[in-house]
CSV table of C-alpha atoms in Angstrom, one decimal:
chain,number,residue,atom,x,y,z
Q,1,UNK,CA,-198.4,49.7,-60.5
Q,2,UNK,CA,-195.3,48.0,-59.3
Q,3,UNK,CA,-195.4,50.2,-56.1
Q,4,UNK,CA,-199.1,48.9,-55.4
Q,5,UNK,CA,-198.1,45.1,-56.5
Q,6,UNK,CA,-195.0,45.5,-53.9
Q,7,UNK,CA,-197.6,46.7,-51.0
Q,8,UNK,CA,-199.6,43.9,-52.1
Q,9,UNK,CA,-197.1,41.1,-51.4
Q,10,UNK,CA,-195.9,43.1,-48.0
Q,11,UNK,CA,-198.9,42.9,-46.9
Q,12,UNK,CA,-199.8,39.0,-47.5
Q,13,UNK,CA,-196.3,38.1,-46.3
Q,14,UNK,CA,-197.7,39.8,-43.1
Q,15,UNK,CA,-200.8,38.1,-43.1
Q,16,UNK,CA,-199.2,34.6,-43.6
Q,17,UNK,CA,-196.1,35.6,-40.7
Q,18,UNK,CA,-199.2,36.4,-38.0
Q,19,UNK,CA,-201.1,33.1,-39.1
Q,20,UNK,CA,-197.6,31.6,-38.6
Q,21,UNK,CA,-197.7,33.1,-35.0
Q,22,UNK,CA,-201.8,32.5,-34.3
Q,23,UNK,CA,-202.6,29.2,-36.0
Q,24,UNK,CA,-206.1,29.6,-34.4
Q,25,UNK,CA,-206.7,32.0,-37.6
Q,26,UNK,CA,-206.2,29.4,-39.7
Q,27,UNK,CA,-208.8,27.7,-41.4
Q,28,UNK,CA,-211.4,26.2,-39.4
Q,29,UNK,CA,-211.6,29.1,-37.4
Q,30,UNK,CA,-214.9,29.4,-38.1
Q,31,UNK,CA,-216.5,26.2,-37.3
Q,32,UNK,CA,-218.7,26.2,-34.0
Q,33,UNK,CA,-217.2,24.6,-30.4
Q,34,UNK,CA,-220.5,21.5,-30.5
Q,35,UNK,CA,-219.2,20.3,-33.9
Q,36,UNK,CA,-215.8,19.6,-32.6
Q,37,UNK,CA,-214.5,16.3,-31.1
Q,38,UNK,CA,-214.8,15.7,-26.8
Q,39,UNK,CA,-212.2,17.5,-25.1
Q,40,UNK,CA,-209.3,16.0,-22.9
Q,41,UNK,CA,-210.0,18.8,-20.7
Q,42,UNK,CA,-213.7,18.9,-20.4
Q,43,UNK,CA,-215.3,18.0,-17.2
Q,44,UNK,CA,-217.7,14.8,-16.9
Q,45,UNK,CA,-217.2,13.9,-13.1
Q,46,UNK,CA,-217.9,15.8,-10.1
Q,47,UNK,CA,-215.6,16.6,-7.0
Q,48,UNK,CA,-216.6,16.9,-3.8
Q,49,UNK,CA,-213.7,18.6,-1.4
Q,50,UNK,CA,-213.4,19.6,1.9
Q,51,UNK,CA,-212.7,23.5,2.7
Q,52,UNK,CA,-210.6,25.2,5.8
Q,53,UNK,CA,-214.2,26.6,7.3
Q,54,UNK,CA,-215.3,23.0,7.6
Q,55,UNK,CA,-217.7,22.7,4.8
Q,56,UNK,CA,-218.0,20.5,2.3
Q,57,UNK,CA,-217.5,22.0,-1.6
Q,58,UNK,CA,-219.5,20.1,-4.2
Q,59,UNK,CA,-218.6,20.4,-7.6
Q,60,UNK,CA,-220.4,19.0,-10.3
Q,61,UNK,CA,-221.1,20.0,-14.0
Q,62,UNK,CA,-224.7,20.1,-14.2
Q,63,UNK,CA,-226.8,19.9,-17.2
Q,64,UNK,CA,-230.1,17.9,-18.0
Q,65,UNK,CA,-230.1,17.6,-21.6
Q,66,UNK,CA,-226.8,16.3,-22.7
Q,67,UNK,CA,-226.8,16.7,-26.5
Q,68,UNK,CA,-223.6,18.9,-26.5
Q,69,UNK,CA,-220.6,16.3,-27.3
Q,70,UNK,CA,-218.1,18.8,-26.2
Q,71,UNK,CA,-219.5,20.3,-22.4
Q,72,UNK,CA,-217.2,22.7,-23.3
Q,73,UNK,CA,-219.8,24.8,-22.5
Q,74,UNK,CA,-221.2,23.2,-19.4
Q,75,UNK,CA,-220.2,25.8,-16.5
Q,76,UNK,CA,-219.3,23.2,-13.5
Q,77,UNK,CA,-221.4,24.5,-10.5
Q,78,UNK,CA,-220.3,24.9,-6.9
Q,79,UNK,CA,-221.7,24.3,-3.8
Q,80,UNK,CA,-221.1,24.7,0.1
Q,81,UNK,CA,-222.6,22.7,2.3
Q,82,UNK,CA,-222.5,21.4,5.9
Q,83,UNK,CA,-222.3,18.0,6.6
Q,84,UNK,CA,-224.8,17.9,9.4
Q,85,UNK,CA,-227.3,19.4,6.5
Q,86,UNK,CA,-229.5,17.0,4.9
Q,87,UNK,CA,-229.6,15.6,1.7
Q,88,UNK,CA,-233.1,17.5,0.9
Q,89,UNK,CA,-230.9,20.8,1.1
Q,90,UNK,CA,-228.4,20.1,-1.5
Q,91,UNK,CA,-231.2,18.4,-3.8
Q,92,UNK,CA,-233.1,22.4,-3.4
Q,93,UNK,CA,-229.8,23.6,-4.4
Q,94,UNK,CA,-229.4,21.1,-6.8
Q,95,UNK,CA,-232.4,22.2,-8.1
Q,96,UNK,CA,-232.8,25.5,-8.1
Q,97,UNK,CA,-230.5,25.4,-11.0
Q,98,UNK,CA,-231.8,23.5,-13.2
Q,99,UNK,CA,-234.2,24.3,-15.9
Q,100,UNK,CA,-238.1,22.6,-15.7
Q,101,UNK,CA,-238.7,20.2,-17.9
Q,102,UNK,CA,-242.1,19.2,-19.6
Q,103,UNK,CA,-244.2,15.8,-18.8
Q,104,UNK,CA,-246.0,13.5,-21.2
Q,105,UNK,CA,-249.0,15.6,-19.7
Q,106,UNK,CA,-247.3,18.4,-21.1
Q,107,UNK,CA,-247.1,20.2,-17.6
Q,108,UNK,CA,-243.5,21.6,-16.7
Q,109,UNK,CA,-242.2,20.6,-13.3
Q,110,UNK,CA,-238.8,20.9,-11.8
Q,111,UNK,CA,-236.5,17.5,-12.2
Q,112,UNK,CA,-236.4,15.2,-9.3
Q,113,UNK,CA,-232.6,14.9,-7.9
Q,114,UNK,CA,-231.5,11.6,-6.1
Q,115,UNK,CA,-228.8,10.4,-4.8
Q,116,UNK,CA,-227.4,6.9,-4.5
Q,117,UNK,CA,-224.5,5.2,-3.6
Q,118,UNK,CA,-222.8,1.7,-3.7
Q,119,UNK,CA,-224.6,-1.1,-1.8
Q,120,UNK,CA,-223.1,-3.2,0.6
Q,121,UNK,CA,-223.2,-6.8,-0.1
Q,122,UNK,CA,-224.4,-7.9,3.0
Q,123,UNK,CA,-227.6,-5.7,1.8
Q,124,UNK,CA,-228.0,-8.4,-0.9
Q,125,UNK,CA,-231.1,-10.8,-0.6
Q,126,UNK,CA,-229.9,-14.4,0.4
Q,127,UNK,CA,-231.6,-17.9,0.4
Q,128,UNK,CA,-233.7,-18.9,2.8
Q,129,UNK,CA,-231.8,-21.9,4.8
Q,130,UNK,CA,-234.5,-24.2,2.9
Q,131,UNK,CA,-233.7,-23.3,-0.6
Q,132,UNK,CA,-230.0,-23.9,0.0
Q,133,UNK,CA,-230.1,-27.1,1.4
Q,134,UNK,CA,-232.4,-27.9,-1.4
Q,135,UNK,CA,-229.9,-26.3,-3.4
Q,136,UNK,CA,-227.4,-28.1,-1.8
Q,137,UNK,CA,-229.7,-31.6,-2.8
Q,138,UNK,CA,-230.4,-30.8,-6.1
Q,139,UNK,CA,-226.0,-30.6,-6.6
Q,140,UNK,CA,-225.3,-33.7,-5.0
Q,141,UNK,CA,-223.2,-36.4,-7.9
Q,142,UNK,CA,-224.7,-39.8,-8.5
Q,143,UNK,CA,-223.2,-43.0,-8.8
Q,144,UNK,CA,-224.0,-46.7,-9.6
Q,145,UNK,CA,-223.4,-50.3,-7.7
Q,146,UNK,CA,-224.8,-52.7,-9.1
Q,147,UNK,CA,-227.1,-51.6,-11.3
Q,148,UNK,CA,-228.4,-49.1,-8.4
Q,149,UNK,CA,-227.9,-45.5,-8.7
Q,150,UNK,CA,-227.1,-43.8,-5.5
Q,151,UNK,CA,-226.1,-40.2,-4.5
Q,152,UNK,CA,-222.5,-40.2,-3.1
Q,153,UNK,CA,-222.5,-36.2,-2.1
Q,154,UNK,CA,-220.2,-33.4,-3.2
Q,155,UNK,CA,-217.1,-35.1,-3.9
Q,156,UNK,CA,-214.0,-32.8,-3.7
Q,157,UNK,CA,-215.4,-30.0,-3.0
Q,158,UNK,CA,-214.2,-28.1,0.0
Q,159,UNK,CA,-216.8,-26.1,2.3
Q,160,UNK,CA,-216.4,-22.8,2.4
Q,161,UNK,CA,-216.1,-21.2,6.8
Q,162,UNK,CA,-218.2,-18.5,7.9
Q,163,UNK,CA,-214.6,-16.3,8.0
Q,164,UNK,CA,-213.8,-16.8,4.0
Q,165,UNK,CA,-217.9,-16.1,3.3
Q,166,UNK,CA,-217.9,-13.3,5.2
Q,167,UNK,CA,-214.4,-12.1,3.8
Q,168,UNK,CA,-216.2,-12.5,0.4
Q,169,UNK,CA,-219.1,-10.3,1.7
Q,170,UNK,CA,-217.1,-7.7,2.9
Q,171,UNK,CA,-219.0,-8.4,6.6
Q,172,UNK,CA,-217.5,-7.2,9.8
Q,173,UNK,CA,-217.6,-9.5,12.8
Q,174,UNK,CA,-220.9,-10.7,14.2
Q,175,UNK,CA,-222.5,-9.5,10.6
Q,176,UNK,CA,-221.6,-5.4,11.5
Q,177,UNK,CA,-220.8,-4.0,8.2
Q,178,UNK,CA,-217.6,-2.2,8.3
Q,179,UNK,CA,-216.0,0.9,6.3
Q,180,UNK,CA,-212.7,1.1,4.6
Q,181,UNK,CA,-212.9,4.9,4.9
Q,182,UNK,CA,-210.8,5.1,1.5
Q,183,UNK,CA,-213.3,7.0,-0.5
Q,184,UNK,CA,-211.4,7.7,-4.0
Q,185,UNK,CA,-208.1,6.4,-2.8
Q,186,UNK,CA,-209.7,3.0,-2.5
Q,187,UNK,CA,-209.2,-0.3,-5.4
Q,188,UNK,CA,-210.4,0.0,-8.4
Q,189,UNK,CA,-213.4,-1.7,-9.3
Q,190,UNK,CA,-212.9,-4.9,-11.4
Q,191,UNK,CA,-213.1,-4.1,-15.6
Q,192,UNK,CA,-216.6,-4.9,-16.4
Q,193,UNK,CA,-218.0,-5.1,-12.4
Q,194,UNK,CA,-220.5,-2.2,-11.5
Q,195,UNK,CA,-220.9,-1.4,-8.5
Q,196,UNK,CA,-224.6,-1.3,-7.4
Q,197,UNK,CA,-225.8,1.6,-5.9
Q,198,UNK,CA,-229.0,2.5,-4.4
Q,199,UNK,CA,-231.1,5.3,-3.7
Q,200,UNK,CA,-230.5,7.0,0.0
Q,201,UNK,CA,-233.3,9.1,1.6
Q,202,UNK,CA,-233.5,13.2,1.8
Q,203,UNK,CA,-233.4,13.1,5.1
Q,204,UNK,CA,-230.4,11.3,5.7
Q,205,UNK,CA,-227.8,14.0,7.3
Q,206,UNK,CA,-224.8,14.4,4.3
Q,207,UNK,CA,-222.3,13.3,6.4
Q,208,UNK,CA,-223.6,10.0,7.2
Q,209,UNK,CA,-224.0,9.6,2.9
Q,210,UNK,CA,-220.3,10.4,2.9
Q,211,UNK,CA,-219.7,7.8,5.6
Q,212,UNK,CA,-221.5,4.9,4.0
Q,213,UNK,CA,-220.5,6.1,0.3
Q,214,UNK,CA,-216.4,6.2,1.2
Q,215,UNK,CA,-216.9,2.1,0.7
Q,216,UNK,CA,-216.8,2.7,-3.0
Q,217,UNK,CA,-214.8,5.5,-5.0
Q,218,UNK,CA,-217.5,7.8,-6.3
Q,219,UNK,CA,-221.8,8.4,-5.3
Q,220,UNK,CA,-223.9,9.2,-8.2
Q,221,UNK,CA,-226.5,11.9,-8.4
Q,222,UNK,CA,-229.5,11.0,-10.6
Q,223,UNK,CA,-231.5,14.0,-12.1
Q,224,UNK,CA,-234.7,13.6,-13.9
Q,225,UNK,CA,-234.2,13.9,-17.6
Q,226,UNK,CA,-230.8,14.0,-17.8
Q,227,UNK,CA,-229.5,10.8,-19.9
Q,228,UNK,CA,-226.7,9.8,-17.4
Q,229,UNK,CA,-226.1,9.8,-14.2
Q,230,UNK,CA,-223.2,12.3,-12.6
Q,231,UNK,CA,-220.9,10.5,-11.0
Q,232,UNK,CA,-219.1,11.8,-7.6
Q,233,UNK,CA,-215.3,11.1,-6.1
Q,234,UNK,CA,-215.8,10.7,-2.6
Q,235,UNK,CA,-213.8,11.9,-0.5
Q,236,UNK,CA,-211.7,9.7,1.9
Q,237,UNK,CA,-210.6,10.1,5.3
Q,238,UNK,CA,-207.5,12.0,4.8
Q,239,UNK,CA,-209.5,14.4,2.7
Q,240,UNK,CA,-212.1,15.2,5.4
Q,241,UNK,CA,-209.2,15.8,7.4
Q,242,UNK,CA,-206.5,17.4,5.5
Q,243,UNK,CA,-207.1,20.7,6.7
Q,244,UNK,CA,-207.8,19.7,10.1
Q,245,UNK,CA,-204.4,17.6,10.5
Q,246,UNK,CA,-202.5,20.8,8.7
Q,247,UNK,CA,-204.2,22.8,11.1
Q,248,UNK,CA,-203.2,20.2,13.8
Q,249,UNK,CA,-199.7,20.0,12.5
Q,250,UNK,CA,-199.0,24.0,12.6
Q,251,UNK,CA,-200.7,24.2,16.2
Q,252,UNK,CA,-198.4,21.4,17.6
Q,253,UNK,CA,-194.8,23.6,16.3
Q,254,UNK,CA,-196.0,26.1,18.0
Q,255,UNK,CA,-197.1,24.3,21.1
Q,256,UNK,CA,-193.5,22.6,20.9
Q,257,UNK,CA,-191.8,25.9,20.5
Q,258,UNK,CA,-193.3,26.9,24.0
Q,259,UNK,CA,-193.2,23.7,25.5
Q,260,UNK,CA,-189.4,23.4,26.4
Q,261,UNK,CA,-189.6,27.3,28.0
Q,262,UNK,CA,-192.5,26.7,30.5
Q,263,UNK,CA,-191.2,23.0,31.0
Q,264,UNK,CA,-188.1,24.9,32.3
Q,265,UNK,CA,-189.6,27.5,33.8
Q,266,UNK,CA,-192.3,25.1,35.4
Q,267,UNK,CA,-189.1,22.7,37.1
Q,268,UNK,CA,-187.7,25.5,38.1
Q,269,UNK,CA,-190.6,26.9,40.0
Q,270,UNK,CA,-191.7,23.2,41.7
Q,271,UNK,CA,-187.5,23.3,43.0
Q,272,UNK,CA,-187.8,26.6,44.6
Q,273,UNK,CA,-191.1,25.5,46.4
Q,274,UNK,CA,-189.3,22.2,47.8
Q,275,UNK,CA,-186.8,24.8,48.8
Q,276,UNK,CA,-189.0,27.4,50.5
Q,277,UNK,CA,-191.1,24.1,52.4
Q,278,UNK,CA,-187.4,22.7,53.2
Q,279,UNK,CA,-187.0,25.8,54.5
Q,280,UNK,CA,-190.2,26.4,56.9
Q,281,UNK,CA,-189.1,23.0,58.3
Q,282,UNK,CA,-185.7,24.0,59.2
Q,283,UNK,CA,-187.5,26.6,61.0
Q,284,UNK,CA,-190.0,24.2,62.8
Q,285,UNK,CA,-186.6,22.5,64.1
Q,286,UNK,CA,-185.0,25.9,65.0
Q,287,UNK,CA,-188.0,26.8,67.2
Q,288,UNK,CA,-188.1,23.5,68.8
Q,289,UNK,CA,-184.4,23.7,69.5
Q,290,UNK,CA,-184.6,26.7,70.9
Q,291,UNK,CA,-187.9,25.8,73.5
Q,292,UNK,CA,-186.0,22.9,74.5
Q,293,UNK,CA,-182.2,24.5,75.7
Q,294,UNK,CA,-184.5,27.5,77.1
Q,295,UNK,CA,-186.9,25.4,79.2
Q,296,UNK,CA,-184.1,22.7,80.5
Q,297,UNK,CA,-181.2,24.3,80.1
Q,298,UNK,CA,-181.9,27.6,81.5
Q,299,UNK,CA,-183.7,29.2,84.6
Q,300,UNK,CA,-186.7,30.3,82.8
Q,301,UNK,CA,-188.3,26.8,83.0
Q,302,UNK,CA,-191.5,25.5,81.8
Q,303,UNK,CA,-193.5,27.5,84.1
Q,304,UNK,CA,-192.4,30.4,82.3
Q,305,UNK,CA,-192.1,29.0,78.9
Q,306,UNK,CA,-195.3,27.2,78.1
Q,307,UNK,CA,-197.2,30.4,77.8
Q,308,UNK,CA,-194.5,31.7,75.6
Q,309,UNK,CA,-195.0,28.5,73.4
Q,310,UNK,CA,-198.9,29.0,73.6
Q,311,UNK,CA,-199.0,32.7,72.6
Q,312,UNK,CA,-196.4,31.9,69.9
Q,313,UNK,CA,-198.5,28.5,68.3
Q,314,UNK,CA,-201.8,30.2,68.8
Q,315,UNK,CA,-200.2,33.3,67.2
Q,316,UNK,CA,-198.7,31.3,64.0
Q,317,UNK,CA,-202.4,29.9,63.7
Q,318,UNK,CA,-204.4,33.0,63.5
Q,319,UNK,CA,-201.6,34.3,60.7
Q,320,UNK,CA,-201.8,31.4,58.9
Q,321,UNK,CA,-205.6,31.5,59.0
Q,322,UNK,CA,-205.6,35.1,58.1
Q,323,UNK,CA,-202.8,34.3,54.9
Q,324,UNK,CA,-205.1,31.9,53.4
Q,325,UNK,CA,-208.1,34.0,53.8
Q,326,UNK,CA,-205.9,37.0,52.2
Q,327,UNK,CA,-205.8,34.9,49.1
Q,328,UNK,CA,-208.5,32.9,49.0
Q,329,UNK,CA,-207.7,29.3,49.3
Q,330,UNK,CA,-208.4,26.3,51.2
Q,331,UNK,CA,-206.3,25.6,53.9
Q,332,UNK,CA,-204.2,22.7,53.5
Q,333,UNK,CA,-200.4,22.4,52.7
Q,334,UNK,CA,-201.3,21.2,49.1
Q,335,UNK,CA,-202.8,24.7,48.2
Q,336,UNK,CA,-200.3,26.7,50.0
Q,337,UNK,CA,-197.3,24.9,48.0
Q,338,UNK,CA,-199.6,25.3,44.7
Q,339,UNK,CA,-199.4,29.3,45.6
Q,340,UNK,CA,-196.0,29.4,46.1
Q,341,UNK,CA,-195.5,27.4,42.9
Q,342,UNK,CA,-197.9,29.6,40.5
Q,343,UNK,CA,-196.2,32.8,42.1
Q,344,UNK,CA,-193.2,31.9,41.0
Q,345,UNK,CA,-194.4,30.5,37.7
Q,346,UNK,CA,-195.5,33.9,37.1
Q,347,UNK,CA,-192.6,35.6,37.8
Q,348,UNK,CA,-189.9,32.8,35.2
Q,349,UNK,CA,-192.7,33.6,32.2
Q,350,UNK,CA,-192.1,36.8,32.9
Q,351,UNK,CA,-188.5,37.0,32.7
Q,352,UNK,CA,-188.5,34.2,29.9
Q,353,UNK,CA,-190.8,36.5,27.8
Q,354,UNK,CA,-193.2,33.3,27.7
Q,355,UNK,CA,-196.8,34.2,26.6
Q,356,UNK,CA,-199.3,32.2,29.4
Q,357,UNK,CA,-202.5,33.5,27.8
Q,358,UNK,CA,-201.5,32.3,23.9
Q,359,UNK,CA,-200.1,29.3,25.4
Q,360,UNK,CA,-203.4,28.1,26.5
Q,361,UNK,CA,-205.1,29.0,23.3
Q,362,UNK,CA,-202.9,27.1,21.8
Q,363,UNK,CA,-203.7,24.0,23.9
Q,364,UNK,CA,-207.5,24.7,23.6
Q,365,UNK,CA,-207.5,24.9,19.7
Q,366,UNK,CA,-205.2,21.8,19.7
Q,367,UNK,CA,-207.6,19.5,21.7
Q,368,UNK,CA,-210.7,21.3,20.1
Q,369,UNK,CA,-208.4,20.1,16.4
Q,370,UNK,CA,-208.2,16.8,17.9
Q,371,UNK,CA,-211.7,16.2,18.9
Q,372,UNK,CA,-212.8,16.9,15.5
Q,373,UNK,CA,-210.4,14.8,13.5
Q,374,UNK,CA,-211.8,11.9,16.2
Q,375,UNK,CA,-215.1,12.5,15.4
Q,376,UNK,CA,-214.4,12.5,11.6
Q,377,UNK,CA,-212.5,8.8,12.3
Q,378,UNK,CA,-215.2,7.8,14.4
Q,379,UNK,CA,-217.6,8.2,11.5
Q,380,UNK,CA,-215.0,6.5,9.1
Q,381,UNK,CA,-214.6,3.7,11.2
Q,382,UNK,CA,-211.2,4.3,11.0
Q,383,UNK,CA,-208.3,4.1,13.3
Q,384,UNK,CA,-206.3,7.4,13.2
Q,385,UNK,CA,-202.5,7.9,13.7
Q,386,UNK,CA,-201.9,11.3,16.2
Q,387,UNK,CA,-198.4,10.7,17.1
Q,388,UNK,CA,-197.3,11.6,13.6
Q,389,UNK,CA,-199.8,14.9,13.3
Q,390,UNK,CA,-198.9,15.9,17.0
Q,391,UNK,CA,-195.3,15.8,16.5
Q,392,UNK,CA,-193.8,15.8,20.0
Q,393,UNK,CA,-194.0,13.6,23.4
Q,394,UNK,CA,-194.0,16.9,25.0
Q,395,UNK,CA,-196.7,18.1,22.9
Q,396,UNK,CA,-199.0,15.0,23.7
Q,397,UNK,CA,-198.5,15.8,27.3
Q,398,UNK,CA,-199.7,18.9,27.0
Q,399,UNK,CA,-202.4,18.0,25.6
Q,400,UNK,CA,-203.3,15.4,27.8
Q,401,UNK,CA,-202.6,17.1,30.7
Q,402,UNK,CA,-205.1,19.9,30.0
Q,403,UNK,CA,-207.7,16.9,29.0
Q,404,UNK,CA,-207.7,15.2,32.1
Q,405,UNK,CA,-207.7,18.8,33.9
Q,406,UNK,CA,-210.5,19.5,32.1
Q,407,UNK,CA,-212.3,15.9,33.1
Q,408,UNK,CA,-211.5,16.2,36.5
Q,409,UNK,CA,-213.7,19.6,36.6
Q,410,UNK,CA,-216.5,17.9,35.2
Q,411,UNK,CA,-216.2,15.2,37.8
Q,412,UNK,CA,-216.0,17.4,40.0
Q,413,UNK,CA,-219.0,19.3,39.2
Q,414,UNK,CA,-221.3,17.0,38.7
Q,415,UNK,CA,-220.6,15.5,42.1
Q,416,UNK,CA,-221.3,18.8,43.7
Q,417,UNK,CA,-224.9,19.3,41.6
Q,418,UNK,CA,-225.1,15.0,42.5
Q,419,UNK,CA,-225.0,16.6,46.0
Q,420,UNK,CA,-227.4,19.4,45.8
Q,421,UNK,CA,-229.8,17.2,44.1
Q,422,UNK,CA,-229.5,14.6,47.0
């Protein structure tokens, strides 16, 4: 017995050492998840992020009937989607998940999904000029001389300009409406102000929703039966961006990194082409010096030296004709000095170890980068800062330099088809 009472109290000073360890086996352990208290960690709001592919991830815990206090149990769903997509895709996604729901009828059908986002004030309806001057007339003070009662007009009250009333507003100038572009990183509403949102069409492309949306901090997506709406962070400009800029950032080191080489190598190459045409016009002298002491200084003379200088000039022409046919340019000085320049280009990268064919990748993706993250701030309305993503002078050069190459094709081009055409 005292052996079985000993194994008895091992054993419960076990059981109370591992509750000691797992306190979730304590009591309570058996009450269910919807019977406890909201949780710090549950998720009410949606997110909607941008991803390295360029699609938009929309995350949002979705439910309809919202009678589970904790949501513990509410799976947030995710979704891609492009922003040139329109808001009737996302609402099929949107949809597909959901469960139907039953009408007064007593017909199921599946919810209806909207989306709506914060108005502008300019969007508000105003008074007519009429009813404010009759506004204006009914707020005008009274006084009385003797015994008369007259109106005197708004005393000490100062007129508000058309800047301060549009400041108020938040109107552009000339009435356009304008965009911070903030998103989520912009003020916070004032306690107890709503902001008022309205309801945007399927149609509309999801970008362009983004774009008007990033005036407030969040859009809200309304789904039929649900008892709340489910409120989304917008995403600002540096969020539509971030990867883009990273992306931007990383290509610009490596740009930099090859920048000083073919700088270098490229100085080097335009000197030793000033050398070689310093060089053919030491020669042009030489030959000239030469005609001249053998024509008047010597017995040959001219009758016996102009066919000499004919043979030899008509000579260097049919070479030089042949040379440029040889490689296929035009010919003019300018293309034969560009020849001897990207000859010996070729031959510095070479003997530098400098990559050509990644270098202008590199250059490509970095404008390509750029153009997008323009196109992004265009839509924002926003004025973007590319010194501080590009990094270098050099590497804005580069850039540049391949931009206006590129522009001076197209110029070029479409004069030629302008031609053809005429």
């Amino acid at each position: 017995d005292e052996a079985q009472e000993s194994e008895f109290e091992a054993s419960v000073a076990q059981e109370k050492e591992k509750q000691t360890r797992t306190p979730w086996h304590r009591e309570g352990s058996s009450t269910p998840p919807v019977a406890r208290p909201r949780q710090a960690s549950a998720m009410t709001k949606g997110k909607l992020l941008t991803t390295p592919s360029r699609l938009l991830k929309l995350i949002i815990p979705l439910t309809t009937l919202d009678q589970n206090s904790d949501r513990k149990d509410v799976e947030p769903l995710a979704l891609l989607v492009h922003p040139h997509q329109p808001l009737s895709y996302l609402e099929r996604l949107i949809q597909s998940e959901l469960p139907t729901i039953t009408t007064a009828k007593g017909e199921e059908k599946i919810p209806a999904v909207h989306f709506r986002a914060e108005d502008s004030p300019q969007d508000e309806l105003m008074p007519t000029k009429k009813q404010a001057e009759q506004d204006d007339d009914a707020d005008l003070e009274e006084a009385k001389f003797e015994g008369k009662t007259e109106r005197t007009g708004k005393l000490n009250r100062k007129k508000k300009t058309t800047e301060v009333a549009r400041e108020e507003q938040g109107l552009g100038e000339g009435s356009v409406e304008s965009y911070s572009g903030l998103g989520r990183e912009g003020p916070d509403p004032e306690e107890g102000e709503d902001p008022n949102f309205v309801r945007w069409s399927p149609s509309t492309e999801i970008g362009d929703f983004i774009r008007d949306a990033a005036r407030g901090k969040e859009f809200a997506i309304e789904i039929e039966g649900a008892p709340k709406q489910i409120r989304i962070g917008v995403p600002s400009f540096n969020d539509r961006t971030h990867y883009l800029r990273q992306r931007l950032r990383k290509t610009s080191t490596k740009i930099m990194d090859l920048a000083g080489i073919k700088r270098e190598c490229d100085m080097a190459a335009h000197r030793g082409a000033q050398r070689v045409a310093m060089g053919g016009a030491g020669l042009l002298v030489g030959y000239w010096y030469v005609v001249y002491r053998l024509t008047f200084e010597t017995d040959l003379g001219w009758d016996t030296m102009e066919p000499v200088t004919y043979l030899v000039g008509l000579s260097t022409l049919i070479c030089g004709y042949l040379w440029f046919l040889y490689h296929n340019r035009e010919v003019s000085y300018r293309s034969a000095l560009n020849l001897t320049i990207s000859s010996r280009q070729t031959k510095l990268y070479q003997s530098r170890g400098f990559n050509l064919h990644k270098w202008e990748q590199l250059i490509e993706e970095g404008n390509a980068l750029r153009r997008e993250i323009k196109q992004v701030a265009s839509e924002y309305d926003v004025e973007w800062d590319e010194t501080a993503d590009e990094k270098s002078e050099l590497v804005r050069e580069a850039l540049k330099k391949e931009r206006d190459k590129k522009e001076k094709k197209k110029e070029s081009k479409d004069k030629d088809d302008k031609d053809d055409d005429d």
